[in-house]
Coordinates of C-alpha atoms in Angstrom, one line a residue:
M7 CA 106.9 161.8 91.9
N8 CA 103.8 160.5 93.7
K9 CA 102.5 159.3 90.6
I10 CA 105.7 157.5 89.7
L11 CA 105.9 155.9 93.0
T12 CA 102.2 154.8 92.4
V13 CA 103.3 153.2 89.2
I14 CA 106.2 151.4 90.7
F15 CA 104.5 150.1 93.5
L16 CA 101.5 148.5 91.3
I17 CA 104.3 147.0 89.1
L18 CA 105.6 145.4 92.2
F19 CA 102.2 144.5 93.8
S20 CA 101.2 142.9 90.3
N21 CA 104.6 140.8 90.2
A22 CA 103.9 139.7 93.7
F23 CA 100.4 138.5 92.9
A24 CA 101.6 137.0 90.0
Q25 CA 102.5 133.9 91.0
T26 CA 101.6 130.2 90.5
Q27 CA 100.2 128.6 93.5
F28 CA 98.7 125.1 94.1
Q29 CA 95.7 124.5 96.5
V30 CA 95.9 121.1 97.8
S31 CA 92.6 119.3 99.4
F32 CA 92.7 116.3 101.5
P33 CA 89.0 114.7 100.6
N34 CA 89.5 111.5 102.5
Q35 CA 91.0 112.2 105.5
K36 CA 89.9 112.6 108.9
G37 CA 91.0 114.8 111.9
L38 CA 94.6 116.4 111.9
L39 CA 97.1 115.9 109.4
D40 CA 101.0 116.0 110.1
G41 CA 103.8 115.4 107.5
R42 CA 105.7 116.8 104.7
L43 CA 103.5 117.8 101.9
L44 CA 105.5 117.4 98.5
L45 CA 104.8 119.4 95.4
L46 CA 106.1 117.3 92.2
L47 CA 106.7 118.8 88.6
S48 CA 108.2 116.7 85.9
K49 CA 108.7 117.9 82.2
N50 CA 108.0 114.3 81.2
D51 CA 105.9 111.2 81.8
K52 CA 108.2 108.7 81.8
A53 CA 107.4 107.9 85.4
E54 CA 105.1 109.7 87.9
P55 CA 107.0 112.6 89.2
R56 CA 107.2 111.1 92.5
F57 CA 109.5 108.8 91.3
Q58 CA 111.7 111.4 89.5
V59 CA 113.5 113.2 92.2
L60 CA 117.0 112.9 92.1
D61 CA 120.7 113.9 93.0
G62 CA 121.7 113.9 89.1
H63 CA 121.2 115.5 86.4
D64 CA 118.0 113.9 85.1
T65 CA 116.1 115.2 88.2
Q66 CA 112.9 116.9 88.2
L67 CA 111.5 119.3 90.8
V68 CA 110.2 118.9 94.1
F69 CA 108.8 122.0 96.4
G70 CA 108.1 120.7 100.5
L71 CA 105.9 122.2 102.8
T72 CA 105.8 120.6 106.5
L73 CA 102.0 120.3 107.8
D74 CA 101.8 120.6 111.7
N75 CA 98.1 119.7 113.0
W76 CA 96.6 120.7 109.9
P77 CA 92.8 120.4 109.7
S78 CA 92.0 117.9 106.8
T79 CA 88.9 119.7 106.2
K80 CA 90.9 122.8 104.9
S81 CA 92.7 123.1 101.7
Q82 CA 96.5 124.2 102.0
I83 CA 97.9 126.6 99.6
M84 CA 101.3 126.0 98.4
T85 CA 102.9 129.1 97.2
T86 CA 106.8 130.4 97.1
G87 CA 106.3 131.9 100.4
N88 CA 105.5 128.9 102.0
T89 CA 107.4 126.1 100.5
F90 CA 111.3 125.3 99.5
G91 CA 112.2 123.6 96.5
Y92 CA 115.3 121.6 94.7
P93 CA 117.0 122.0 92.2
I94 CA 115.0 125.2 92.0
E95 CA 114.6 127.0 95.5
A96 CA 111.6 129.2 94.8
L97 CA 108.6 128.1 93.4
K98 CA 108.2 131.6 91.4
N99 CA 111.7 130.7 89.3
I100 CA 109.8 127.8 87.6
P101 CA 110.4 128.3 84.1
A102 CA 107.3 128.7 81.7
G103 CA 106.1 125.6 79.9
D104 CA 104.1 122.0 80.4
Y105 CA 104.6 120.2 83.6
Y106 CA 103.1 116.9 85.2
V107 CA 101.9 118.1 88.8
Q108 CA 101.5 115.5 91.5
V109 CA 101.0 116.0 95.1
L110 CA 101.8 114.0 97.7
L111 CA 101.7 113.7 101.7
H112 CA 104.5 111.9 103.6
K113 CA 102.4 111.2 106.8
Y114 CA 104.3 111.7 110.2
E115 CA 103.3 110.3 113.6
T116 CA 103.8 111.3 117.1
F117 CA 106.7 109.8 119.6
H118 CA 106.7 110.6 123.2
R119 CA 109.9 109.6 123.8
K120 CA 111.7 108.2 127.1
D121 CA 113.7 111.5 127.4
G122 CA 110.4 113.5 127.5
K123 CA 110.8 114.8 124.0
I124 CA 108.0 114.6 121.7
V125 CA 109.0 114.6 118.1
K126 CA 107.0 114.0 114.6
L127 CA 108.6 111.5 112.5
P128 CA 107.5 109.0 109.6
M129 CA 106.6 105.4 110.9
D130 CA 108.2 102.5 108.6
R131 CA 105.3 101.0 107.2
G132 CA 106.9 97.7 105.8
E133 CA 108.6 99.6 102.6
G134 CA 111.7 100.8 104.0
Q135 CA 111.4 104.4 104.7
Q136 CA 110.7 105.4 101.1
W137 CA 108.3 108.5 101.0
N138 CA 107.2 107.7 97.8
L139 CA 106.2 104.4 98.3
A140 CA 105.0 104.2 102.2
P141 CA 101.4 102.8 102.5
G142 CA 99.2 105.0 104.0
N143 CA 100.7 108.2 102.0
I144 CA 98.4 110.3 100.2
Y145 CA 98.6 111.7 96.7
S146 CA 97.2 112.6 93.6
K147 CA 97.3 111.6 90.1
P148 CA 99.6 113.4 87.7
V149 CA 98.1 115.9 85.8
K150 CA 99.6 117.7 82.9
I151 CA 99.6 121.9 83.3
S152 CA 101.0 124.6 81.5
I153 CA 102.9 127.3 83.9
N154 CA 103.4 131.0 82.9
P155 CA 104.7 133.1 86.0
K156 CA 104.5 136.1 84.5
S157 CA 100.3 135.6 85.0
P158 CA 98.6 134.6 88.5
Q159 CA 97.6 131.1 88.1
S160 CA 96.2 128.7 90.8
F161 CA 95.7 125.1 90.3
K162 CA 93.6 122.8 92.4
V163 CA 95.2 119.5 93.4
S164 CA 93.2 116.3 95.1
L165 CA 94.9 113.8 97.4
D166 CA 92.6 111.1 96.5
Q167 CA 94.9 108.2 95.9
T168 CA 96.2 106.2 98.9
I169 CA 99.6 103.8 98.8
P170 CA 98.2 100.3 99.6
P171 CA 99.9 98.0 102.3
I172 CA 102.8 96.0 101.3
E173 CA 102.3 91.8 101.4
E174 CA 104.7 90.5 103.6
P175 CA 107.3 87.8 102.1
K176 CA 106.1 84.1 102.5
D177 CA 108.5 81.7 104.3
T178 CA 110.1 78.9 102.1
K179 CA 112.0 75.9 102.6
Y180 CA 115.2 77.9 102.8
I181 CA 114.2 81.3 103.7
K182 CA 112.1 81.9 107.1
H183 CA 110.9 85.3 108.5
I184 CA 110.8 86.8 111.7
K185 CA 110.0 89.7 113.6
I186 CA 110.0 91.0 117.1
Q187 CA 109.0 93.7 119.4
S188 CA 112.4 94.8 121.2
K189 CA 111.9 95.5 124.6
L190 CA 114.8 98.4 124.7
L191 CA 113.2 100.1 121.7
T192 CA 110.0 100.2 122.7
E193 CA 110.8 102.0 125.8
F194 CA 113.0 104.5 124.1
W195 CA 110.3 105.5 121.5
G196 CA 107.6 105.1 123.7
R197 CA 105.3 103.3 121.4
P198 CA 105.8 99.2 120.4
M199 CA 109.1 99.1 118.1
Y200 CA 110.1 95.8 116.1
L201 CA 113.1 94.2 114.4
G202 CA 112.9 91.9 111.7
A203 CA 115.1 89.6 109.6
H204 CA 115.3 86.9 106.6
V205 CA 116.9 84.1 107.7
L206 CA 118.4 81.6 104.9
L207 CA 118.5 78.4 106.4
P208 CA 121.7 75.8 105.5
E209 CA 121.1 72.7 103.2
G210 CA 120.3 69.6 105.4
F211 CA 119.2 71.8 108.3
E212 CA 115.9 69.8 108.8
E213 CA 117.7 66.6 108.7
K214 CA 120.8 67.5 110.7
K215 CA 118.6 68.4 114.0
E216 CA 121.7 68.0 116.4
V217 CA 124.0 70.5 114.5
K218 CA 124.3 74.0 116.0
Y219 CA 125.6 76.9 113.2
P220 CA 127.6 79.8 112.9
L221 CA 126.0 83.1 111.8
A222 CA 126.7 85.4 109.1
I223 CA 125.1 88.5 109.3
F224 CA 124.7 91.0 106.3
H225 CA 124.6 94.2 107.0
G226 CA 122.5 96.8 104.2
H227 CA 119.7 99.1 103.5
F228 CA 116.2 97.5 103.9
P229 CA 115.7 94.2 102.5
S230 CA 112.0 93.3 101.4
D231 CA 113.3 89.6 101.3
F232 CA 116.5 87.5 101.4
D233 CA 118.4 89.1 98.4
G234 CA 120.5 87.1 95.8
F235 CA 118.6 83.6 96.3
R236 CA 116.5 82.1 94.1
T237 CA 115.4 78.6 93.3
T238 CA 114.5 78.5 89.7
P239 CA 116.2 79.4 86.6
P240 CA 116.2 83.3 85.3
D241 CA 112.7 83.9 83.7
E242 CA 112.7 83.3 79.8
N243 CA 110.7 86.3 79.0
L244 CA 112.5 89.0 80.8
P245 CA 112.9 92.4 78.6
N246 CA 116.3 92.9 77.4
D247 CA 116.3 96.5 79.2
Y248 CA 119.2 99.2 79.5
N249 CA 120.7 99.5 82.5
S250 CA 122.1 103.1 82.7
R251 CA 123.9 102.6 85.8
F252 CA 126.2 99.7 84.6
N253 CA 125.7 100.8 80.7
I254 CA 124.6 97.0 79.9
F255 CA 121.5 95.5 78.5
G256 CA 119.6 92.8 80.2
Y257 CA 121.0 93.1 83.8
E258 CA 117.6 91.9 85.2
K259 CA 118.6 88.5 83.7
I260 CA 122.3 88.4 85.2
V261 CA 120.6 89.5 88.7
Q262 CA 118.4 86.4 88.5
Q263 CA 120.9 84.0 87.2
E264 CA 123.6 85.3 90.1
A265 CA 120.7 84.7 92.3
Y266 CA 120.2 81.2 90.8
D267 CA 123.8 80.3 91.1
F268 CA 124.3 81.1 94.3
Y269 CA 121.4 78.7 95.5
K270 CA 123.1 76.1 93.7
M271 CA 126.2 76.8 95.5
W272 CA 124.5 76.9 98.9
T273 CA 122.6 73.4 98.5
G274 CA 126.0 72.3 97.0
P275 CA 128.4 69.8 98.7
N276 CA 131.4 72.3 99.6
F277 CA 129.7 75.2 100.6
P278 CA 129.8 76.1 104.4
R279 CA 126.9 75.2 106.3
V280 CA 125.9 78.4 108.0
L281 CA 123.0 80.3 109.2
A282 CA 122.9 83.8 107.1
I283 CA 120.5 86.8 107.9
E284 CA 119.6 90.0 106.4
I285 CA 118.2 92.1 109.0
Q286 CA 115.2 95.1 108.6
H287 CA 115.9 97.6 111.3
A288 CA 114.1 100.4 109.5
C289 CA 114.2 103.7 112.2
P290 CA 111.9 106.7 111.9
Y291 CA 114.8 108.5 110.3
Y292 CA 115.8 106.2 107.4
D293 CA 115.6 102.5 105.9
D294 CA 117.6 101.1 108.7
S295 CA 119.2 102.4 112.1
Y296 CA 122.9 101.8 111.0
A297 CA 123.1 99.2 114.1
V298 CA 124.7 101.1 116.7
N299 CA 123.2 103.0 119.8
S300 CA 122.4 106.9 119.2
E301 CA 121.2 109.6 121.3
S302 CA 118.7 110.7 118.8
I303 CA 117.7 107.2 116.9
G304 CA 117.8 104.8 120.1
P305 CA 119.6 101.7 121.5
Y306 CA 119.4 99.8 117.9
G307 CA 122.9 98.6 118.4
D308 CA 122.2 96.8 121.8
A309 CA 118.4 95.5 120.4
I310 CA 120.2 93.9 117.4
T311 CA 123.0 92.5 119.2
Y312 CA 121.5 91.6 122.4
E313 CA 117.6 90.8 121.5
L314 CA 117.2 89.8 117.7
I315 CA 120.4 88.0 117.2
P316 CA 119.7 85.7 120.2
F317 CA 116.4 85.1 119.4
I318 CA 117.3 83.8 115.9
E319 CA 119.8 81.9 117.2
K320 CA 117.6 80.1 119.7
Q321 CA 115.1 79.6 117.0
F322 CA 117.5 78.4 114.5
R323 CA 119.9 76.4 116.6
G324 CA 122.6 78.8 116.0
I325 CA 126.0 78.4 118.4
G326 CA 125.1 81.5 119.9
E327 CA 128.7 82.7 120.9
G328 CA 130.6 85.7 119.6
W329 CA 133.2 83.5 117.9
A330 CA 130.5 82.1 115.9
R331 CA 129.1 85.2 114.4
F332 CA 130.7 87.6 111.6
T333 CA 129.3 90.7 109.6
Y334 CA 129.5 91.8 106.3
G335 CA 128.2 94.0 103.9
G336 CA 128.6 97.3 101.3
S337 CA 128.1 100.7 101.5
T338 CA 125.7 101.7 104.9
G339 CA 126.2 97.6 105.3
G340 CA 129.7 98.2 105.0
W341 CA 130.0 100.9 107.8
E342 CA 127.4 98.8 110.3
A343 CA 129.7 95.7 109.6
L344 CA 132.8 97.4 110.8
A345 CA 130.8 99.4 113.3
V346 CA 129.4 96.7 115.2
Q347 CA 132.9 94.9 115.2
V348 CA 134.3 98.0 116.8
K349 CA 131.5 98.6 119.3
Y350 CA 130.8 94.9 120.5
P351 CA 134.4 93.1 120.1
D352 CA 133.3 90.3 122.1
Q353 CA 130.0 89.9 120.0
Y354 CA 131.8 89.3 116.6
N355 CA 134.6 87.4 115.0
G356 CA 135.4 89.2 112.1
C357 CA 133.8 92.0 109.6
Y358 CA 133.9 92.4 105.8
A359 CA 133.4 96.0 105.1
A360 CA 133.2 97.0 101.3
C361 CA 132.6 100.5 100.1
P362 CA 131.9 101.7 103.8
D363 CA 130.5 105.2 104.5
P364 CA 132.8 107.6 106.1
I365 CA 134.9 105.6 108.5
D366 CA 137.2 108.5 109.1
F367 CA 135.3 112.0 109.6
R368 CA 138.5 113.6 108.3
A369 CA 137.0 112.6 104.8
F370 CA 133.5 112.9 105.6
T371 CA 133.1 112.3 101.6
T372 CA 134.8 115.6 100.6
V373 CA 134.4 117.5 104.0
N374 CA 136.8 117.5 106.8
I375 CA 134.3 118.1 109.7
Y376 CA 137.2 118.9 112.4
E377 CA 139.1 121.6 110.0
D378 CA 136.6 122.7 107.6
K379 CA 134.8 125.9 107.8
N380 CA 132.1 124.8 105.5
A381 CA 130.7 121.6 104.0
Y382 CA 129.5 123.0 100.9
Y383 CA 132.5 125.3 99.6
Y384 CA 136.1 125.1 99.5
E385 CA 137.7 127.9 101.5
S386 CA 138.7 131.3 99.3
E387 CA 138.6 134.7 99.6
F388 CA 137.7 135.3 95.9
K389 CA 136.7 131.9 94.5
P390 CA 134.2 129.7 96.2
T391 CA 134.0 126.5 94.7
L392 CA 131.2 123.9 95.4
K393 CA 132.6 120.6 97.0
P394 CA 131.5 117.8 94.8
G395 CA 128.9 115.0 96.0
H396 CA 128.6 112.4 93.5
R397 CA 131.2 111.4 90.3
N398 CA 131.5 108.4 87.8
Y399 CA 134.9 106.4 87.3
L400 CA 136.3 109.4 85.3
G401 CA 135.9 111.6 87.8
Q402 CA 132.9 113.3 85.9
I403 CA 130.7 115.3 88.7
S404 CA 126.6 114.7 88.3
A405 CA 125.9 116.5 91.9
S406 CA 127.5 118.9 94.3
L407 CA 127.6 117.9 98.0
K408 CA 125.3 121.2 98.5
D409 CA 122.9 119.8 95.7
M410 CA 122.3 116.7 97.6
N411 CA 121.7 118.1 100.7
M412 CA 119.1 120.9 99.2
R413 CA 117.1 117.7 97.9
E414 CA 117.0 116.5 101.5
L415 CA 115.6 119.6 103.0
A416 CA 113.3 120.0 100.2
L417 CA 112.1 116.3 101.3
G418 CA 112.0 117.2 105.0
T419 CA 113.3 119.5 107.7
K420 CA 114.8 118.6 111.1
S421 CA 117.1 115.7 109.3
R422 CA 113.3 114.2 108.3
G423 CA 114.3 114.1 104.5
G424 CA 114.7 110.1 104.8
Q425 CA 118.0 110.2 102.9
Q426 CA 121.9 109.6 103.1
W427 CA 122.9 113.3 104.8
D428 CA 120.2 113.3 107.3
I429 CA 120.8 109.8 108.4
W430 CA 124.2 110.4 109.3
E431 CA 123.0 113.3 111.2
A432 CA 120.1 111.3 113.1
V433 CA 122.8 108.6 114.3
Y434 CA 125.8 110.6 114.8
S435 CA 124.3 113.9 116.7
P436 CA 123.0 114.5 120.2
I437 CA 120.0 115.8 120.7
G438 CA 119.0 119.2 120.2
K439 CA 116.8 121.3 122.4
D440 CA 113.9 120.8 120.3
G441 CA 114.2 117.1 120.4
Y442 CA 115.6 116.4 117.1
P443 CA 119.6 115.7 116.2
E444 CA 121.9 118.7 116.4
P445 CA 122.8 119.7 112.8
I446 CA 126.3 119.0 112.0
W447 CA 126.3 121.6 109.6
D448 CA 123.4 124.5 108.6
K449 CA 121.7 122.9 106.0
K450 CA 121.0 126.1 103.8
T451 CA 124.7 127.6 104.2
G452 CA 126.8 124.8 105.0
E453 CA 128.3 126.2 108.0
L454 CA 129.7 123.3 110.0
N455 CA 128.9 123.3 114.1
K456 CA 132.5 122.2 115.6
K457 CA 130.8 120.9 118.7
V458 CA 128.7 118.5 117.2
A459 CA 131.7 117.3 115.2
E460 CA 133.6 116.7 118.6
Y461 CA 130.6 114.7 119.7
W462 CA 130.7 112.9 116.2
K463 CA 134.4 112.0 116.4
E464 CA 134.4 110.2 120.1
N465 CA 131.2 108.5 119.4
Y466 CA 131.5 107.3 115.9
D467 CA 134.5 108.3 114.0
L468 CA 135.5 104.4 113.5
S469 CA 139.4 105.6 112.7
Y470 CA 139.8 107.5 115.5
I471 CA 138.2 105.1 118.3
L472 CA 140.0 102.4 116.8
K473 CA 143.3 104.0 117.4
R474 CA 142.1 105.8 120.8
D475 CA 140.9 102.5 121.9
W476 CA 143.3 99.9 120.7
P477 CA 145.4 99.2 123.9
K478 CA 142.0 98.5 125.4
Y479 CA 140.8 96.4 122.6
G480 CA 143.4 95.7 120.3
D481 CA 143.5 91.7 121.0
K482 CA 140.1 91.2 120.3
W483 CA 140.1 93.3 117.1
R484 CA 143.2 91.6 115.8
G485 CA 142.6 89.8 112.4
K486 CA 139.0 90.8 112.5
I487 CA 139.3 94.1 110.2
R488 CA 139.0 93.7 106.4
I489 CA 138.0 96.8 104.3
Y490 CA 137.8 97.2 100.4
C491 CA 136.9 100.1 98.4
G492 CA 136.9 101.1 94.8
D493 CA 139.6 104.2 94.3
M494 CA 137.0 105.7 92.3
D495 CA 134.2 105.3 94.6
N496 CA 131.0 107.6 93.3
Y497 CA 130.8 109.5 96.7
Y498 CA 134.3 109.6 97.4
L499 CA 134.4 107.2 100.2
N500 CA 137.9 105.9 99.6
N501 CA 139.3 109.1 100.9
A502 CA 138.4 107.8 104.4
V503 CA 139.6 104.6 103.9
Y504 CA 142.8 105.9 103.1
L505 CA 143.1 107.6 106.0
A506 CA 141.9 104.8 108.6
E507 CA 144.3 102.3 106.4
E508 CA 147.1 104.7 107.5
E509 CA 146.1 104.3 111.1
L510 CA 145.9 100.9 111.2
K511 CA 149.0 100.1 109.7
N512 CA 150.4 102.2 112.6
L513 CA 149.0 100.0 115.3
N514 CA 151.2 97.8 117.1
N515 CA 151.0 95.6 120.4
P516 CA 149.2 93.9 118.4
A517 CA 149.3 94.7 115.0
Y518 CA 146.0 94.9 113.4
E519 CA 146.6 91.9 110.9
G520 CA 143.9 92.3 108.6
E521 CA 143.4 93.8 105.3
V522 CA 142.6 96.8 103.3
D523 CA 142.1 96.5 99.7
Y524 CA 141.4 98.9 96.4
G525 CA 139.7 98.4 93.3
D526 CA 141.4 100.2 90.5
R527 CA 139.1 102.9 88.9
A528 CA 136.2 100.9 90.4
E529 CA 133.0 102.6 91.6
H530 CA 130.5 102.3 94.2
C531 CA 130.3 99.3 95.7
W532 CA 133.5 97.5 95.0
N533 CA 134.0 94.7 97.3
G534 CA 137.4 92.8 96.9
D535 CA 136.6 90.9 93.8
H536 CA 139.8 91.8 91.2
T537 CA 138.4 89.3 89.1
Q538 CA 134.9 90.4 88.0
P539 CA 133.1 94.0 87.0
N540 CA 131.5 95.8 89.7
Y541 CA 127.7 94.8 88.2
I542 CA 128.6 90.8 89.0
S543 CA 130.6 91.4 92.2
R544 CA 127.8 93.4 94.1
L545 CA 125.6 90.5 93.6
R546 CA 128.2 88.0 95.2
Y547 CA 128.4 89.0 98.8
H548 CA 127.2 86.0 100.5
R549 CA 129.3 83.3 98.3
M550 CA 132.4 85.6 98.3
F551 CA 132.5 86.4 102.5
I552 CA 130.9 83.3 103.8
P553 CA 134.0 80.8 102.8
K554 CA 136.1 83.5 103.0
W555 CA 135.3 83.8 106.8
V556 CA 135.2 80.1 107.4
E557 CA 138.6 80.0 106.2
D558 CA 139.8 83.2 108.0
M559 CA 138.2 82.3 111.7
K560 CA 140.5 79.2 111.7
K561 CA 143.3 82.2 113.0
T562 CA 140.7 84.1 115.5
T563 CA 138.6 81.6 117.1
P564 CA 139.3 80.5 120.6
K565 CA 140.9 76.7 121.0
N566 CA 138.7 74.0 121.4
K567 CA 135.6 75.7 119.5
D568 CA 133.8 73.6 117.2
L569 CA 134.8 74.3 113.7
T570 CA 133.7 70.8 112.1
S571 CA 130.1 69.5 113.1
W572 CA 128.7 72.0 110.8
R573 CA 130.8 71.4 107.7
Y574 CA 129.2 68.3 106.5

């Protein structure tokens, strides 16, 4: 009997020892390292492994490990025991075969916040919070290896490459770039914090020095420059590459042509003369802040509304009053456009929210955070079914909601994955005891936290807030809310729009007098244009919504305001 036990022990011991591990060194670094160490494995060399971690079927592998005060002179061993992976959770379960391996350290910095909490987070470095592009992050060159899980293997990886700084865009005749240090955000985070914007000047701005202009505020993800504006025709030598998202060849030429067409419209005789801006407000959790005040992220709503926008209007001759500002955008920008109109009813005179992130948390994509017990599975005694996270216009699913959250968990714990679900949590949640956002659900199991859900409801469920506060602010919101969404939105965002529309239609004293519209079989991010396919209309936000607002504002602007001097 003892011999049998000995044999079993030796087998178990040899299986435990026979695992793949990676010995990671940091040759050019000094001092202590903080951040998320990411082991990336790819079966192909179409791109570096760091660019192939996706929600969809084509994703390759990532395994994450948090470094906390790690000595840079000491190698870190990445094993099954200390990493968490996506879409394969355990490193030991990697199938045998050839792989391209790469390791990257997404660096964290230490913040001593105003509330006394000390947290470690990635600071944006001009790239818009992209872990695989962030300047200063260190990584290794991809190397081809062969993995055999049945035998012990140890691979040495040296992080001897550094992502270089990003060159800031240069001013042109029409586009100017600004950056200010925010007093409010600096105080909150305990270190200098900045806001930026790209400003598109109207035709005749230099000649008409006596004119003051309305302000068009485009919300969206971090813009490297003012998007969709080009003063020259498309490049003649562009490759005729295939775009898998839109199933079309030569899409880059279409993008450039649309940008050039907008330039001709913008400078033409009939386009409204306004200032148009795209804001840079990346925060330590994501590529933007969601433009509202947040317990975990800070007073970005106040900083944008009361610091950044007045600065822009003062420098570029904006009218500087709420009636002369409007917001528009899609997806994240769609939610922000509506949110700031709701949160600051006196400061904005209209919002155009296309394909907005969930605006009613009874349909937080495919989760009802108030009634569901689990975010990942439909409730069932015998057949738990995963909730879908991403689909195409035919309803074919490419990722479950759990898949998407597991990817983020591999990229970072404590809401630090830098992706969509983590930023929602970072913006909407109260601060936990550890100083990080309190989870809305357990990231591994999907079990919902009802206490956090109630906090979300009272502070960020826009549909609920509109209904709750309509008696107080209805006169200020009337006629200013316009929402557009495809009825086959890839992320099921139309479900929340249906619920919000029902609430809006039931409002009275006054009636909401806005607009909600849907695109038939339209995917993310449909914006109200029934005449064009998505791949065209998504490029036309400025040319669509600026003239529309200028017409709509005739109904919502107080009497005796100047609606003519800037219409030259």
